[in-house]
Tab-separated table of C-alpha atoms in Angstrom:
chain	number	residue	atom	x	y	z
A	1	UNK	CA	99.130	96.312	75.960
A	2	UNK	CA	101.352	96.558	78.685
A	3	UNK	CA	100.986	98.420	82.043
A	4	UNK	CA	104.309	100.385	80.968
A	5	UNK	CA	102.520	101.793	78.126
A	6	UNK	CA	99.700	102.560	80.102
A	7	UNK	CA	101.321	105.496	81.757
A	8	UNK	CA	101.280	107.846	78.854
A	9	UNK	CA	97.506	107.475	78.415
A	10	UNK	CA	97.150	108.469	82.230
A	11	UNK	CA	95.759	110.518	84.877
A	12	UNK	CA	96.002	114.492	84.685
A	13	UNK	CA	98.514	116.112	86.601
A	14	UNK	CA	98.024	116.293	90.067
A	15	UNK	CA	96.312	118.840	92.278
A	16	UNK	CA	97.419	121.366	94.774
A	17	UNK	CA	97.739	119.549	98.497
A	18	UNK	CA	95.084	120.727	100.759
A	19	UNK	CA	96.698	121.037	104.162
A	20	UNK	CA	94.698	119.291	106.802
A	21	UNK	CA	92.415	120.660	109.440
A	22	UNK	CA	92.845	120.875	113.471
A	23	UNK	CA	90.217	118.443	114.149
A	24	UNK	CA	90.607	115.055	114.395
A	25	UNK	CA	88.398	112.717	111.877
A	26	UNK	CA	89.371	109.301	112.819
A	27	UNK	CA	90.727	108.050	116.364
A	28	UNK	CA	91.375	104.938	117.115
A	29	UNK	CA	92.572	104.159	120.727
A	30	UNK	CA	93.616	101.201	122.195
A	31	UNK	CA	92.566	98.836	119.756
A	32	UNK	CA	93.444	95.020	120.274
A	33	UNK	CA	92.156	92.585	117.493
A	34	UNK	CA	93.217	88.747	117.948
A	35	UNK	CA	91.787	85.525	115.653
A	36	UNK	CA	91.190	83.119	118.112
A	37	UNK	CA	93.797	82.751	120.173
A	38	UNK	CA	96.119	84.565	118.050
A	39	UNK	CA	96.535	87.990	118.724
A	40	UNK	CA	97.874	90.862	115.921
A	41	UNK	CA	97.334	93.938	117.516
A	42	UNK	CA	98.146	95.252	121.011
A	43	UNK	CA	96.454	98.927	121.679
A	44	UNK	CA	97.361	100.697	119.119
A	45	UNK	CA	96.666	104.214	119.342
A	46	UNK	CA	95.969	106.888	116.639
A	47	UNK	CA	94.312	109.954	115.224
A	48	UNK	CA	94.124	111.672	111.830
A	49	UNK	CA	93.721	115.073	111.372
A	50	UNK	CA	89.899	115.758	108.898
A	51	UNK	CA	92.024	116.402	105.509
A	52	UNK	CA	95.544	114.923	107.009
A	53	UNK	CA	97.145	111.399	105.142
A	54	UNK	CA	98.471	108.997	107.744
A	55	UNK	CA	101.294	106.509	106.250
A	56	UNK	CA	100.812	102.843	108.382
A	57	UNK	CA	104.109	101.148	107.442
A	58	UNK	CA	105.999	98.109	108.981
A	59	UNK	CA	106.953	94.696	107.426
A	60	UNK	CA	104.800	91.735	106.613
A	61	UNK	CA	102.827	90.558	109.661
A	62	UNK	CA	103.024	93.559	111.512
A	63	UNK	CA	98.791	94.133	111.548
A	64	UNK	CA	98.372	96.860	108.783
A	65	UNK	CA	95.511	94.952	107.148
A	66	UNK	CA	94.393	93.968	110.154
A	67	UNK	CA	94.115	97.726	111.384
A	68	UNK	CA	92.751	98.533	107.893
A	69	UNK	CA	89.737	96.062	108.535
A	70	UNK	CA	89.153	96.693	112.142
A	71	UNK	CA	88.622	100.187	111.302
A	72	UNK	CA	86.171	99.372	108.169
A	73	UNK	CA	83.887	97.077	110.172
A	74	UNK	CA	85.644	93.760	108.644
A	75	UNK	CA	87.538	92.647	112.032
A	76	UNK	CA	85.693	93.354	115.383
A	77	UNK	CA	88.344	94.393	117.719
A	78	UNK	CA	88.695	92.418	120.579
A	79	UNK	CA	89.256	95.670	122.879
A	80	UNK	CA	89.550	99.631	122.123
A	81	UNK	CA	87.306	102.106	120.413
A	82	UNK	CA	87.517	103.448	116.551
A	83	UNK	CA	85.735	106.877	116.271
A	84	UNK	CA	85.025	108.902	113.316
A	85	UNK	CA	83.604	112.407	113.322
A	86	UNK	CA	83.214	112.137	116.971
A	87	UNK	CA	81.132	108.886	117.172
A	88	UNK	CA	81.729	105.147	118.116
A	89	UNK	CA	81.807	103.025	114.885
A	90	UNK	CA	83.507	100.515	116.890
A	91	UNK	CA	82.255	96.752	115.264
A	92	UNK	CA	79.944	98.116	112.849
A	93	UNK	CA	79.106	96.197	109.922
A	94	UNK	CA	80.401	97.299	106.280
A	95	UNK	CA	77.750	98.769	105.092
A	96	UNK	CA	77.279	100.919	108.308
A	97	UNK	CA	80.646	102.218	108.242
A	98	UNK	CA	80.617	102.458	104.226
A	99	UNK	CA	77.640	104.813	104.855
A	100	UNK	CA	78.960	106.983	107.087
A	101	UNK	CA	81.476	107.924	104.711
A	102	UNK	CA	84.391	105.688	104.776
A	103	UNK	CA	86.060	103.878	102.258
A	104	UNK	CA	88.046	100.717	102.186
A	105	UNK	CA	90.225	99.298	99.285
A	106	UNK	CA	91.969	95.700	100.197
A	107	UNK	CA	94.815	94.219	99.138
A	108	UNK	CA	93.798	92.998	95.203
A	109	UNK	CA	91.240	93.834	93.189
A	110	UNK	CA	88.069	94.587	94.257
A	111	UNK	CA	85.902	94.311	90.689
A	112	UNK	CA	83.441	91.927	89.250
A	113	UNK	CA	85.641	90.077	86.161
A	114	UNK	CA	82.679	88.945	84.012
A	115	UNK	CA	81.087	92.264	84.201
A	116	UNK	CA	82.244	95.549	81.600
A	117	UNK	CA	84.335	98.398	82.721
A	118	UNK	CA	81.320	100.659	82.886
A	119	UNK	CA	79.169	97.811	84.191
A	120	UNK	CA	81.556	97.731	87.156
A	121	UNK	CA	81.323	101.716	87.651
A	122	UNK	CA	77.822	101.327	87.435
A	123	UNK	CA	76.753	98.771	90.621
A	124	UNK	CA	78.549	101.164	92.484
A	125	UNK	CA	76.820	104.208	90.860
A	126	UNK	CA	73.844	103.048	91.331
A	127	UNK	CA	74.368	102.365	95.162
A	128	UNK	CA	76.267	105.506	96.069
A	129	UNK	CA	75.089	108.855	93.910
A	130	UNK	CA	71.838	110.242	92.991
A	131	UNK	CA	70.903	109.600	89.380
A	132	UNK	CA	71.246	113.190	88.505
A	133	UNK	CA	74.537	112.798	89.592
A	134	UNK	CA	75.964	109.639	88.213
A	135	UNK	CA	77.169	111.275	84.668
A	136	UNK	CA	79.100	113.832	86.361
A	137	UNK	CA	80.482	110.448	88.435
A	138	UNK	CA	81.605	108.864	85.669
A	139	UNK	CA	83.128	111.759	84.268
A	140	UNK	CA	85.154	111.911	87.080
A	141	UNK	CA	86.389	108.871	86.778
A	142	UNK	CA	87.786	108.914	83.415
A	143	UNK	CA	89.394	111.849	84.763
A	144	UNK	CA	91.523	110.352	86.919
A	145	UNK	CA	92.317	107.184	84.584
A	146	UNK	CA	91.749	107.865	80.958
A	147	UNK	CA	92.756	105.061	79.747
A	148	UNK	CA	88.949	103.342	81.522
A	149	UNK	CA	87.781	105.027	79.524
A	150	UNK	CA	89.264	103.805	76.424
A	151	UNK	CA	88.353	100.306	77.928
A	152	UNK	CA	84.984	100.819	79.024
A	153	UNK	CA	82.826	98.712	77.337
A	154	UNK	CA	86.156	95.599	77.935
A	155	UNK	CA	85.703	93.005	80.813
A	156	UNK	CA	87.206	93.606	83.789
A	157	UNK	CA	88.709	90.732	83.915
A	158	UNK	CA	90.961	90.794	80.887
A	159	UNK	CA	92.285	94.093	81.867
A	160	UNK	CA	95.678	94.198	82.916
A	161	UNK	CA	97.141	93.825	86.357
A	162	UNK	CA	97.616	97.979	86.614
A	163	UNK	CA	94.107	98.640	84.780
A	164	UNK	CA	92.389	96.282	87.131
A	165	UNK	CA	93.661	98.419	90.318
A	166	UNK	CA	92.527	101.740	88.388
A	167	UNK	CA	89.405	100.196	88.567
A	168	UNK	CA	89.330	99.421	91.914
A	169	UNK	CA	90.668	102.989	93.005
A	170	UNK	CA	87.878	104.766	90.816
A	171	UNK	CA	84.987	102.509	92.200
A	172	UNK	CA	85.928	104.497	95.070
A	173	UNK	CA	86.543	107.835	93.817
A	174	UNK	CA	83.162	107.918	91.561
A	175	UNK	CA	81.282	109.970	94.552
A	176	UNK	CA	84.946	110.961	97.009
A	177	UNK	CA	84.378	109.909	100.643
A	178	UNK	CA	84.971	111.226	103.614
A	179	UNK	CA	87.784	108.512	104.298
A	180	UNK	CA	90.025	106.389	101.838
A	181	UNK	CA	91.377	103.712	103.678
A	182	UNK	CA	94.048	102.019	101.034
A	183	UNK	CA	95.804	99.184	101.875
A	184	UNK	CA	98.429	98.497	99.441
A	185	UNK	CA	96.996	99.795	96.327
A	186	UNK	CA	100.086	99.442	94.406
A	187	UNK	CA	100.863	96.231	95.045
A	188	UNK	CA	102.128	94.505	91.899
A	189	UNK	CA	101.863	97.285	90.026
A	190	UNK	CA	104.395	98.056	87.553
A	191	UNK	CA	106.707	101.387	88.859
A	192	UNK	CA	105.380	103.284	86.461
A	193	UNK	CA	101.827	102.564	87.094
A	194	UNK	CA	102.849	103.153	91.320
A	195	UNK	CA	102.532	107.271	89.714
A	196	UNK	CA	99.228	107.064	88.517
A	197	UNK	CA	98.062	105.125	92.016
A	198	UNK	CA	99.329	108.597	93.424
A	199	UNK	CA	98.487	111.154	90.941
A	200	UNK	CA	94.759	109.956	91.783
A	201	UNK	CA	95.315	109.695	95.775
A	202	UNK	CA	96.618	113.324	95.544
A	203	UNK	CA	93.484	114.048	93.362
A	204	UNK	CA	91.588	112.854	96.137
A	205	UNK	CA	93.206	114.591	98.950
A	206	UNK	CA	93.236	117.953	96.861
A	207	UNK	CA	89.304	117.309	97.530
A	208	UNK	CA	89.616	116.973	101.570
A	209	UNK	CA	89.436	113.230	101.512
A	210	UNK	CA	91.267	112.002	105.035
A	211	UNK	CA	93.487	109.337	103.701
A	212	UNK	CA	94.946	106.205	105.876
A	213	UNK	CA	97.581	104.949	103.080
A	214	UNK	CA	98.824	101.445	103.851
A	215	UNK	CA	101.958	101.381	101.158
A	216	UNK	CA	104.828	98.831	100.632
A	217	UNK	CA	106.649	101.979	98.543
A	218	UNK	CA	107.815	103.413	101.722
A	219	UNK	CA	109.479	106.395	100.522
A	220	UNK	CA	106.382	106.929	98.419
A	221	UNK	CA	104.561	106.903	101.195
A	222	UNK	CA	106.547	109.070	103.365
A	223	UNK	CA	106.960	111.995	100.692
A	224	UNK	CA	102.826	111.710	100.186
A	225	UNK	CA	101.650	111.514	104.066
A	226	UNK	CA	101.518	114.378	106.912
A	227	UNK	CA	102.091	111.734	109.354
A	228	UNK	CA	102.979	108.383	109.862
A	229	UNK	CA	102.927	105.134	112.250
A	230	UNK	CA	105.496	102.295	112.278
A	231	UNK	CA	103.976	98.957	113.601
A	232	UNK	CA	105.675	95.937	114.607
A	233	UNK	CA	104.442	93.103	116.245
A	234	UNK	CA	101.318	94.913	116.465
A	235	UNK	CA	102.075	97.689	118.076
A	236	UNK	CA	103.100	101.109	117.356
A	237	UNK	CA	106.845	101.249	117.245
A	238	UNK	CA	106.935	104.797	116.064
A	239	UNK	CA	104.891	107.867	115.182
A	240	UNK	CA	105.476	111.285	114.210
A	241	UNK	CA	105.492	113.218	111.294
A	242	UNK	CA	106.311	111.517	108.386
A	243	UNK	CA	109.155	113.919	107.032
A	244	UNK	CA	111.160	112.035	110.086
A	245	UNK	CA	109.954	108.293	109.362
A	246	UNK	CA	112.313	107.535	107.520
A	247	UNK	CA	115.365	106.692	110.461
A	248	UNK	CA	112.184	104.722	112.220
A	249	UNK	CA	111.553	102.557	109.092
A	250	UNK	CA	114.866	101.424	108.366
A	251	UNK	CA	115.342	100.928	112.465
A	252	UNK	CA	111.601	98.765	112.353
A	253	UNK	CA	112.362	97.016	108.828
A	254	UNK	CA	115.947	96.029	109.227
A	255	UNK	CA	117.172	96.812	113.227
């Protein structure tokens, strides 16, 4: 089956928008990562609003993912600070920052191939929510992408392209955290399958999840976010609210 005809099996329509809160959940200030010699970003500054979506943008090379993992304990900065809820998670390891509420979803697909659909739901089940819990997880999930469900008991690794990054996304939104950190979650995805990457983010946000969305569907982006940066070179080109990113993107992208 294609990922085309995917769409008509998929996620509910989407929820309200919860408007973010005053108080800032993630700050990152000055932050400076480099790989060896070569450096990617130069003090980049930011905050999120608890609640709020911030669109990172800019073209390849810029230092998205490298942002992305700095801030989920993947990259150690060379320089700056990352808080979140008002404390210092600068250089922790995964797990640390995974435990304190924060999410990351790379750039492919983060499943185990050989294992079932529900097998895959399960390690992170297991990990993440209290047994009494894990049914109403599951549920949930199925929620947001039916069609896992229909597939549940398939490999992972036969799905297709768009079913695989369902996956992914749900392994994440089993128990919601605190912040979703997605870097390019539709990547490769079929157009039609880019709605049901969204439907689910706005599923998630409609629950308070603080969202850093790292998108190559720029307008996408832009109509989803509250705010946005534009980085280049590694460094912040732009920022401001993201109804008036789009002048700044075409500028960064093509000027």
């Amino acid at each position: 089956m294609s990922d085309e005809t995917l769409t008509a099996d998929a996620a509910a329509a989407p929820a309200a928008p919860v408007p973010p809160g005053d108080k800032p959940l993630l700050e990152v200030r000055g932050l400076e990562v480099a790989y060896g010699d070569a450096k990617c970003l130069f003090g980049v500054d930011f905050s999120v609003n608890e609640g709020g979506v911030l669109a990172v943008l800019g073209p390849n090379g810029a230092g998205k993912s490298s942002l992305a993992g700095a801030i989920a304990g993947l990259v150690k900065p060379k320089a700056g600070s990352v808080h979140f809820d008002g404390k210092d998670i600068t250089g922790l390891a995964p797990y640390k920052v995974r435990r304190r509420g924060i999410a990351f979803v790379p750039e492919g697909r983060g499943i185990f191939p050989n294992l079932s659909v529900l097998d895959n739901l399960r390690v992170l089940l297991r990990a993440e929510v209290p047994r009494s819990e894990r049914s109403q997880a599951l549920e949930r999930v199925y929620g947001y992408f039916p069609v896992l469900a229909q597939r549940r008991n398939q490999a992972a690794g036969t799905l297709s392209g768009g079913e695989q990054q369902m996956l992914t996304l749900s392994r994440v939104l089993a128990k919601p955290p605190r912040l979703l950190i997605a870097d390019e979650m539709s990547l490769g995805l079929a157009p039609l399958l880019v709605d049901n990457v969204f439907e689910a983010l706005e599923q998630a946000r409609a629950e308070h999840v603080t969202i850093v969305l790292i998108e190559q569907y720029v307008e996408r982006a832009l109509a989803f976010a509250d705010d946005a940066i534009v980085l280049q070179r590694g460094k912040v080109g732009w920022r401001g609210p993201a109804s008036e990113g789009a002048a700044a993107v075409i500028e960064t992208y093509l000027g």
